[in-house]
Coordinates of C-alpha atoms and ligand atoms in Angstrom, one line a residue:
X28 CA 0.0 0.0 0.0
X29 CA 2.7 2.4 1.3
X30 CA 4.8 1.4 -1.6
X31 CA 2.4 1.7 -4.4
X32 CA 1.8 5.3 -2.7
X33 CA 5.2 6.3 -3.2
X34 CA 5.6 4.8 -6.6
X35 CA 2.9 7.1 -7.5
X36 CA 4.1 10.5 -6.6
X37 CA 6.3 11.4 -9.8
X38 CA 2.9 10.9 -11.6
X39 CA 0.9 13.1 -8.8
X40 CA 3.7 15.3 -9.6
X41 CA 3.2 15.6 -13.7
X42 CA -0.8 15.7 -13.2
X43 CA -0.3 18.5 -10.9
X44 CA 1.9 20.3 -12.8
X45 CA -0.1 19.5 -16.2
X46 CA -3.1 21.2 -14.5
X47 CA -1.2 24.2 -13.4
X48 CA -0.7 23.6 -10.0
X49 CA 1.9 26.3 -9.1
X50 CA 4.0 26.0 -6.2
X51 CA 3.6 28.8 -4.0
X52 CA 5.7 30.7 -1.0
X53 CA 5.2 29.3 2.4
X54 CA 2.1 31.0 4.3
X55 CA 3.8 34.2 5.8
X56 CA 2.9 34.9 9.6
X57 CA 5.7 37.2 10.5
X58 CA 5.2 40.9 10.3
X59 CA 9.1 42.0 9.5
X60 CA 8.6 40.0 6.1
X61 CA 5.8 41.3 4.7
X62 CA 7.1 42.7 1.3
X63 CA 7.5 46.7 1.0
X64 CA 4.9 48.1 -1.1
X65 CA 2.9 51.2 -2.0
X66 CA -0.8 51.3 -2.4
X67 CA -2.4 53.0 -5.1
X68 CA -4.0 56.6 -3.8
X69 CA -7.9 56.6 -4.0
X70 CA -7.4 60.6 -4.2
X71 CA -5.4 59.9 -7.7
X72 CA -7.7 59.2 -10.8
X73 CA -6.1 56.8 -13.4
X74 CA -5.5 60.3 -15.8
X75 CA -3.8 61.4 -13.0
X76 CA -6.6 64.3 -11.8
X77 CA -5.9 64.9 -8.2
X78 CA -9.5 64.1 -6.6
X79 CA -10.4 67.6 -4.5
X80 CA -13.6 68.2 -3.8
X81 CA -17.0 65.2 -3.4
X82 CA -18.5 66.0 -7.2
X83 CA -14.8 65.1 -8.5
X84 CA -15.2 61.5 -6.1
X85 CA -18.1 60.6 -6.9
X86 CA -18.7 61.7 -10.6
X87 CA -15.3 60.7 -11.5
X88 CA -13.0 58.4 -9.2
X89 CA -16.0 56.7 -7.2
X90 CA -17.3 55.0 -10.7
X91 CA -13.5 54.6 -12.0
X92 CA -13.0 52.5 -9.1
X93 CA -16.2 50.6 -9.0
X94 CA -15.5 49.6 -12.8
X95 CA -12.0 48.3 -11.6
X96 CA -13.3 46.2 -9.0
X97 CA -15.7 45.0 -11.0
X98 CA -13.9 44.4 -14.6
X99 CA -10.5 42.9 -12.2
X100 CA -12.4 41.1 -9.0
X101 CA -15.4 39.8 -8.5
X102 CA -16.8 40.4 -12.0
X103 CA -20.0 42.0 -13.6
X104 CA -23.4 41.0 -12.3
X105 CA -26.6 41.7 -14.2
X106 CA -28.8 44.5 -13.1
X107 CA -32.3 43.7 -11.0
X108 CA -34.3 41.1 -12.9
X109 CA -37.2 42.0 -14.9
X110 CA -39.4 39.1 -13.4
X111 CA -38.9 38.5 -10.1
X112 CA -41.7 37.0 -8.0
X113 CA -41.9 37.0 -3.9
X114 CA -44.0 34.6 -2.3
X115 CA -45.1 34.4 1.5
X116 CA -44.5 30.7 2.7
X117 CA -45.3 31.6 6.1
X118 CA -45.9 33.9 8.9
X119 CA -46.6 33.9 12.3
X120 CA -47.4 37.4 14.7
X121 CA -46.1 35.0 17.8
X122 CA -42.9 33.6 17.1
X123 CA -40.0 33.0 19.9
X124 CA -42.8 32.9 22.5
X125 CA -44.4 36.5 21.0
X126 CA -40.8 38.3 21.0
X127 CA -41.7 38.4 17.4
X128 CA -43.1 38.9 13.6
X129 CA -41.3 35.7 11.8
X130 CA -42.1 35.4 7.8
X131 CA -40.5 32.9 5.5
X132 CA -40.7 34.3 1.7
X133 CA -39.2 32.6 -1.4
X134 CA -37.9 35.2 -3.9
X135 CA -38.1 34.1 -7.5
X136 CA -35.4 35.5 -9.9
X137 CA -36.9 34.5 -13.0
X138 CA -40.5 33.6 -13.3
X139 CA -39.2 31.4 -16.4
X140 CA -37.4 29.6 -13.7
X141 CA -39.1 28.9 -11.0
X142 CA -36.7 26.2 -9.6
X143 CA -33.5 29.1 -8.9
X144 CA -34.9 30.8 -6.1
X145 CA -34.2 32.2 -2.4
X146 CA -35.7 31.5 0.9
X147 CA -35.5 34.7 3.1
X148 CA -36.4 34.4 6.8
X149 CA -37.1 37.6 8.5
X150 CA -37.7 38.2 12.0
X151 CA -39.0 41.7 13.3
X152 CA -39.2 42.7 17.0
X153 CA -42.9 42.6 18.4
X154 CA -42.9 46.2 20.7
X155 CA -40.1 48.5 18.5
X156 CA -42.2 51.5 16.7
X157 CA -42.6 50.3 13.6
X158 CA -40.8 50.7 10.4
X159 CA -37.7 49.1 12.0
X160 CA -34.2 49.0 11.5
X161 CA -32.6 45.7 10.3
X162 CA -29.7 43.7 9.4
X163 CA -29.3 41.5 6.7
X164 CA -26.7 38.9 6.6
X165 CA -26.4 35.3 4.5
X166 CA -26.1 32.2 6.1
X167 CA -23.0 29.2 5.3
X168 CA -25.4 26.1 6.3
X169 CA -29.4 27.0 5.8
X170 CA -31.5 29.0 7.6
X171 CA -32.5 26.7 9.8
X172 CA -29.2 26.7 11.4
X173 CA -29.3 29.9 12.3
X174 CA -32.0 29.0 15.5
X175 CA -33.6 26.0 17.0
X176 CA -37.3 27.6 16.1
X177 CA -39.0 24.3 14.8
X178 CA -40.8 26.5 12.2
X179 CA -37.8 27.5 10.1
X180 CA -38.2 26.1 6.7
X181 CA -35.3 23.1 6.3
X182 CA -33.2 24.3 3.3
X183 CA -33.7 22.0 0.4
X184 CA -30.9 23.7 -1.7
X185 CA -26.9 21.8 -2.4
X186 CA -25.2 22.2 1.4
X187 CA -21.7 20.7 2.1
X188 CA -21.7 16.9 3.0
X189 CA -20.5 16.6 6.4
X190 CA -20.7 13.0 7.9
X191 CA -20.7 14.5 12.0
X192 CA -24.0 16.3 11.1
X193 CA -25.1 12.9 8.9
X194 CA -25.0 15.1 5.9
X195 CA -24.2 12.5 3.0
X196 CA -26.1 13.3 -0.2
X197 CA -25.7 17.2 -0.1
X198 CA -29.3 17.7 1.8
X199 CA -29.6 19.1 5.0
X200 CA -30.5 16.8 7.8
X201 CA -32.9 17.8 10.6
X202 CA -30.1 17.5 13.1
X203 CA -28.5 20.7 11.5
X204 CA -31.6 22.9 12.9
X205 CA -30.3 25.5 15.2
X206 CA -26.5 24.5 14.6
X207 CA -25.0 28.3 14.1
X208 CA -26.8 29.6 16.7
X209 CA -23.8 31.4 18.1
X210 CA -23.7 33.4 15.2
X211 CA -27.0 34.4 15.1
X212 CA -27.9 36.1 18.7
X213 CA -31.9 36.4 17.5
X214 CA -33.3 37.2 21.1
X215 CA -30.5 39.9 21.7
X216 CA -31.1 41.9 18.0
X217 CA -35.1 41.7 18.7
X218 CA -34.2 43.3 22.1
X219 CA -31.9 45.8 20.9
X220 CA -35.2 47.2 18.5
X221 CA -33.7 45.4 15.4
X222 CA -35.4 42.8 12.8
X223 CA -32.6 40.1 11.2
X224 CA -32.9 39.3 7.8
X225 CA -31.1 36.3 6.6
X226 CA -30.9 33.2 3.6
X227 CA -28.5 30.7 2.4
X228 CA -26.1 31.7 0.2
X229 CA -26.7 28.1 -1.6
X230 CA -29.4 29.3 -2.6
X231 CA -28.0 32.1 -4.8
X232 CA -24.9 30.1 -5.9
X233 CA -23.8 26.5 -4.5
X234 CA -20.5 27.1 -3.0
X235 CA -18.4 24.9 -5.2
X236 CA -16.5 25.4 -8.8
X237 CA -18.7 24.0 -11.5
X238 CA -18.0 26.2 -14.8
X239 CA -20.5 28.9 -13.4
X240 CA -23.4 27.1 -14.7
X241 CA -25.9 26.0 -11.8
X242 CA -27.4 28.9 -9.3
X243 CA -28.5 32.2 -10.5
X244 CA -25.5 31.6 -13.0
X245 CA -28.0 29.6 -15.0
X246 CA -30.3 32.3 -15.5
X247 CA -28.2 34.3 -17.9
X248 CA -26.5 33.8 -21.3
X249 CA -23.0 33.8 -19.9
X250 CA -23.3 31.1 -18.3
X251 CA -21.0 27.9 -18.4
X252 CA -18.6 28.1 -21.9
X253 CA -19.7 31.4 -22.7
X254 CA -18.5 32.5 -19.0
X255 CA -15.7 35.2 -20.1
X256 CA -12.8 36.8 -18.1
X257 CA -14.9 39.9 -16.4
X258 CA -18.3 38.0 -15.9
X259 CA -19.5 37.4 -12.3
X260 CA -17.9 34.8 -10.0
X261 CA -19.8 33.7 -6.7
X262 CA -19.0 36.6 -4.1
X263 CA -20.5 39.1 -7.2
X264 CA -23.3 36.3 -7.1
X265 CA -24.1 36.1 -3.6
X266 CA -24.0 40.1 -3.5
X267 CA -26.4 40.5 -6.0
X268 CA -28.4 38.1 -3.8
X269 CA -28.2 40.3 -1.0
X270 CA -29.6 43.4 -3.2
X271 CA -32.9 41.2 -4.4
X272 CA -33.6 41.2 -1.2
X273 CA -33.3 44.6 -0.5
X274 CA -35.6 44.9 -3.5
X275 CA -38.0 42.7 -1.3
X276 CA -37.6 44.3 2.2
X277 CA -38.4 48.0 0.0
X278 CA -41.9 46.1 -0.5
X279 CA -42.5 45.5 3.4
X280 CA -44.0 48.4 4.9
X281 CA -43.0 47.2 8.9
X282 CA -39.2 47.9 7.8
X283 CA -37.2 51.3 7.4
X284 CA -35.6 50.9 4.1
X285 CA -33.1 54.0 5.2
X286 CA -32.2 51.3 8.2
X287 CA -30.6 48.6 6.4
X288 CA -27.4 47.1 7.9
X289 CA -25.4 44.8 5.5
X290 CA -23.4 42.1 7.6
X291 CA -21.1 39.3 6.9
X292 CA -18.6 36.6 8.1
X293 CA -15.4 35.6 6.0
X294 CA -16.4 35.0 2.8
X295 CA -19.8 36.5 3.5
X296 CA -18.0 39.2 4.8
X297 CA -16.3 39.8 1.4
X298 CA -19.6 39.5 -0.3
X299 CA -21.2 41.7 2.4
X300 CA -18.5 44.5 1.6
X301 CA -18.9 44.1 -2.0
X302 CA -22.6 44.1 -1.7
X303 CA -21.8 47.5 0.4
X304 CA -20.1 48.8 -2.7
X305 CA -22.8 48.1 -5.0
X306 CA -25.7 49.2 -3.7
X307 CA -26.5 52.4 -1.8
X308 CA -29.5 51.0 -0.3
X309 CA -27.0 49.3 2.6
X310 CA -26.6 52.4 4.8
X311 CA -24.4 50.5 7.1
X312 CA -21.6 47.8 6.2
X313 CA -20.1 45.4 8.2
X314 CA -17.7 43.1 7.5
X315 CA -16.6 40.6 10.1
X316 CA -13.3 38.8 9.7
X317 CA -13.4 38.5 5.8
X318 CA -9.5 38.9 5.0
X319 CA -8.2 38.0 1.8
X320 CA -10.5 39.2 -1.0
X321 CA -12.9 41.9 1.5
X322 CA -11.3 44.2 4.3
X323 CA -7.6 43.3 4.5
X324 CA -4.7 44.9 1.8
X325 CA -3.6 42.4 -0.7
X326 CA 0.0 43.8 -1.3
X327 CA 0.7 42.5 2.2
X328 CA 1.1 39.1 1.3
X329 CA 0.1 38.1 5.1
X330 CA -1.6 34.5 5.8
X331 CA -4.1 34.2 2.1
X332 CA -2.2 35.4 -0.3
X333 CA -4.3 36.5 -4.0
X334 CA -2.6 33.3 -5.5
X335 CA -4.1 30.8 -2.8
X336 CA -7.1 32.2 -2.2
X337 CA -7.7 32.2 -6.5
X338 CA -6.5 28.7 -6.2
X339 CA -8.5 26.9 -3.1
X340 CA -11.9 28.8 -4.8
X341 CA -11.3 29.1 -8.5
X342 CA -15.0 30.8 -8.8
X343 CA -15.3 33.6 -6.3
X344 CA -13.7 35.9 -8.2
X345 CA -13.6 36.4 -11.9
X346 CA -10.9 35.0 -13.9
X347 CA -9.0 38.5 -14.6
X348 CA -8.3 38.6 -11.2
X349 CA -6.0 35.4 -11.9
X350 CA -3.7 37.9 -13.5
X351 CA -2.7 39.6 -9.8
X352 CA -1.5 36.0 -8.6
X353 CA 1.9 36.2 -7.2
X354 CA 1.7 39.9 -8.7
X355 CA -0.4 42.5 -6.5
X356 CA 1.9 44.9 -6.8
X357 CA 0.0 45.5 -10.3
X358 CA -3.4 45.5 -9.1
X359 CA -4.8 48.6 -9.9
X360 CA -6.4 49.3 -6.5
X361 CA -6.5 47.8 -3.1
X362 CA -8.9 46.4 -0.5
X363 CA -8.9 50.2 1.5
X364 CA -10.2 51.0 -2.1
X365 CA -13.6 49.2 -1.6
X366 CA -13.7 50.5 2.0
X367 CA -13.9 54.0 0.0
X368 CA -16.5 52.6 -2.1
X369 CA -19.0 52.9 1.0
X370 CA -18.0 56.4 1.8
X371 CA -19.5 58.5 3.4
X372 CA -21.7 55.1 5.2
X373 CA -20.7 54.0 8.0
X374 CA -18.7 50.6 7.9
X375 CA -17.6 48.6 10.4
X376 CA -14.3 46.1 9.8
X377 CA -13.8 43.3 12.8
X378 CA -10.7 41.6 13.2
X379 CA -10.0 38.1 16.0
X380 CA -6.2 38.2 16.9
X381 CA -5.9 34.7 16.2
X382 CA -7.2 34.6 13.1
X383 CA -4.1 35.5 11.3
X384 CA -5.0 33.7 8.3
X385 CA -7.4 36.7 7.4
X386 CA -4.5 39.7 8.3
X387 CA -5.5 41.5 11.5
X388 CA -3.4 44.3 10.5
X389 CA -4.0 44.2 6.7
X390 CA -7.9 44.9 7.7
X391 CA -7.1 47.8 10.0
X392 CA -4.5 49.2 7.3
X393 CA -7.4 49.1 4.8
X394 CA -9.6 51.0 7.1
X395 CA -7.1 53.8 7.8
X396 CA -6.5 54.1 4.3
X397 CA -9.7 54.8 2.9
X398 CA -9.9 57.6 5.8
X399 CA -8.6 60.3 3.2
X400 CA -11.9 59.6 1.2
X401 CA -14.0 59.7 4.2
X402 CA -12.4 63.1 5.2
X403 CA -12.8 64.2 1.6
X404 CA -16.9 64.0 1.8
X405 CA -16.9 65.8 5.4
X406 CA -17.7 62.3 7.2
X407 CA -15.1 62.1 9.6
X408 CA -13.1 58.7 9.4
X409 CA -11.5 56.3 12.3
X410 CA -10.3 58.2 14.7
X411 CA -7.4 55.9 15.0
X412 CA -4.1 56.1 13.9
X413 CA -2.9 52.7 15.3
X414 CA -4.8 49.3 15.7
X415 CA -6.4 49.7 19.3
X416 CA -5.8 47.4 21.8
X417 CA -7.7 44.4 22.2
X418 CA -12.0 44.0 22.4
X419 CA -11.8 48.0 22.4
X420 CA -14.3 49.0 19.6
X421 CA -13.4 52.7 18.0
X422 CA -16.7 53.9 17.2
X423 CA -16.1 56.4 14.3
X424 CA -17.6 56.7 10.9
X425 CA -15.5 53.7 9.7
X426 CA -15.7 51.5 13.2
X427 CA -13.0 48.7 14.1
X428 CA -12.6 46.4 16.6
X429 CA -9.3 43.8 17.0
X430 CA -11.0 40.8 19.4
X431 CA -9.3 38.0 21.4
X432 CA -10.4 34.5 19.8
X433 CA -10.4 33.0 16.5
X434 CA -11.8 33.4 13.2
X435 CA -15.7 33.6 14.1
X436 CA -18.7 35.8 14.7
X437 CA -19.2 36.1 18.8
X438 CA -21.7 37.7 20.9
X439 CA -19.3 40.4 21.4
X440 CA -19.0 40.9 17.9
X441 CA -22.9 41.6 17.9
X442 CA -23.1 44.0 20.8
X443 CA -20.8 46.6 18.7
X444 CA -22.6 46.3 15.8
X445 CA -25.5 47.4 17.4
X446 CA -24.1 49.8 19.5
X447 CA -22.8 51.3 15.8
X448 CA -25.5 50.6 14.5
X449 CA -27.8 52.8 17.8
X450 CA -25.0 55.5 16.9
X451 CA -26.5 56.3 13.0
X452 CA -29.6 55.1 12.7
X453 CA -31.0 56.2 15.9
X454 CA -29.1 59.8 15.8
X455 CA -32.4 62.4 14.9
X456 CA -29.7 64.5 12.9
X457 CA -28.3 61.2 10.6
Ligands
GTR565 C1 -11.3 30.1 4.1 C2 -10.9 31.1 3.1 C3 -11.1 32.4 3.6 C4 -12.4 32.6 4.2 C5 -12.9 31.4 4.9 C6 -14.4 31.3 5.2 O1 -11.0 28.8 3.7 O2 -9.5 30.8 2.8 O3 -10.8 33.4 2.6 O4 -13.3 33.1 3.3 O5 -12.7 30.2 4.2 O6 -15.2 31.9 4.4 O7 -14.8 30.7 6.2

């Protein structure tokens, strides 16, 4: 056995070189080797027009930079779809023992295609003045994961197999109910006076390469071989997921559509920034622990690299962005570039101290680099000039907080998010 396993590896060797597999650096954890570099100035327009004044940013380097993300990233997504369809599944006025409103609503994308379509859970407090403020997040596993609350529709969509949960043919199980529920503090939004808005991301785009063909992929004409360079990947997917249901939430009259919080974890948390980005609607970001790809600065080069990251998850991004592999230096922007792209909304970027795969510093460096922009349109900015010690939130426009604990979203993580949250969307002036 253990012979026939070494007599293999010259041919392992030729198959993995035949398909490309490059051989990258080590994984780089130690701060005196990340590389020198020099990030690209969000104030400097491609011609070279020094960026002075808010009409300048946002007529003319605000769209300059959102056509680079788009064309060298995560790809172009379609616009809103001209046949959507949203129908109630179910609703109850008494949910979590009458804390509050729970409705379960599947949001068509194509009424041609009835079978591509997105469960959204929603939960609103009971006794908050109504419209309310929200957050919207996706979900990794279902959204019945996300709290034991028998009612929660069982996702039917591709999840992960996983043999602990008894996940074997890519369906969820019943034993998954409730199973993220550390993420998702439901009783403690509700009591804060916020409603939580969440679906699984499967059901926008199955989490695994297949040529960009199944999910809302399908839907459109570049789909599968006629896939090119600049078209969508997943994170561009899953983001235009999160705006449908924005379109959605404008159409229900018990929430404030100026009060919508965007929120994500690691590669939700990209998606959630990108999403931020996008659409204007999000009037608070928040990206939690999303590294390589959202909040942290890809000339750094510390934990995922561009090269890993494009290879472990060949379809988040689109396939210009394979260009910048082992090459950042001539990436045309930088990750405090799409912080900018929310300005002047208030984000919020978390970091965990051990999760040093996703670059601590990197995220904070992004933040204080997209400050000039912030300054620029009058908004203030961080209101730090070096990462802050640890679980001590800086509440500024552009929030941050550096946690102990790994890569992971906490209770903690929650209670500043509201407490941002409190700060602009329950200010009378905002
Ligand atoms: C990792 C990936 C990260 C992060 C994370 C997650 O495997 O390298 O970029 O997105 O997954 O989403 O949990």
């Amino acid at each position: 056995m253990r012979r026939s396993f070494y007599a293999a590896i010259p041919l392992l060797i030729m198959v993995s070189s035949l398909c490309g597999a490059q051989e990258l650096p080590p994984v780089n954890y130690d701060e005196s080797k990340v590389p020198a570099y020099e990030l690209p100035d969000p104030l400097v327009a491609l011609d070279g027009t020094r960026i002075t004044t808010p009409a300048l940013w946002f007529h003319k380097r605000r769209p300059e930079i959102l056509e680079l993300f788009t064309r060298e990233m995560y790809g172009r997504a379609p616009g809103k779809p001209e046949r959507m369809k949203f129908e109630l599944l179910e609703q109850s006025d008494h949910a979590l023992g009458g804390r509050a409103l729970r409705r379960q609503v599947r949001i068509v994308f194509d009424t041609r295609h009835p079978e591509v379509a997105m469960e959204v859970l929603l939960y609103l407090p009971s006794h908050t003045p109504r419209p309310v403020p929200v957050f919207v997040g996706l979900n990794f596993r279902g959204n019945h994961t996300i709290h034991p609350d028998p009612a929660i529709r069982i996702t039917k969509s591709w999840v992960r197999n996983d043999r602990r949960l008894g996940i074997t043919n890519n369906q969820a199980t019943p034993q998954t109910r409730g199973i993220a529920a550390s993420r998702w503090p439901v009783e403690y939004i509700l009591s804060r006076g916020y409603g939580l808005v969440t679906a699984y991301y499967g059901d926008i785009d199955p989490d695994f390469h297949d040529g960009f063909r199944n999910g809302v992929h399908g839907l459109y004409p570049n789909a599968g071989d006629k896939h090119g360079p600049e078209d969508w990947g997943s994170i561009a997917a899953w983001a235009w997921g999160l705006s449908r249901i924005v379109d959605y939430l404008e159409t229900v009259p018990e929430i404030d559509r100026n009060r919508i919080a965007v929120i994500g974890h690691s590669r939700l948390g990209k998606t959630a920034l990108w999403a931020g980005a996008n659409d204007q609607r999000f009037s608070i970001v928040i990206s939690n622990n999303s590294g390589c790809g959202g909040a942290a600065l890809s000339r750094r080069r510390y934990g995922e690299t561009v090269a890993r990251i494009n290879r472990s998850f060949p379809h988040w991004f689109c396939d210009n962005f394979k260009k910048y592999n082992e090459n950042e230096s001539a990436l045309p922007f930088d990750q405090h570039m799409l912080i900018a792209l929310i300005a002047p909304r208030p984000v919020y970027v978390a970091s965990a101290v051990e999760d040093r795969w996703a670059d601590p510093r990197g995220e904070f460096l992004s933040c204080l680099h997209a400050e000039p922009v912030y300054r620029l349109l009058g908004a203030g900015g961080l209101a730090l000039n070096a990462m802050p010690p640890l679980n001590t939130p800086a509440f500024s426009r552009i929030g941050y907080h550096i946690r102990t604990g790994r890569h992971d979203v906490t209770l903690f993580d929650w209670a500043q998010y509201l407490t941002f949250a409190d700060r602009y969307f329950k200010d009378e002036n905002r």
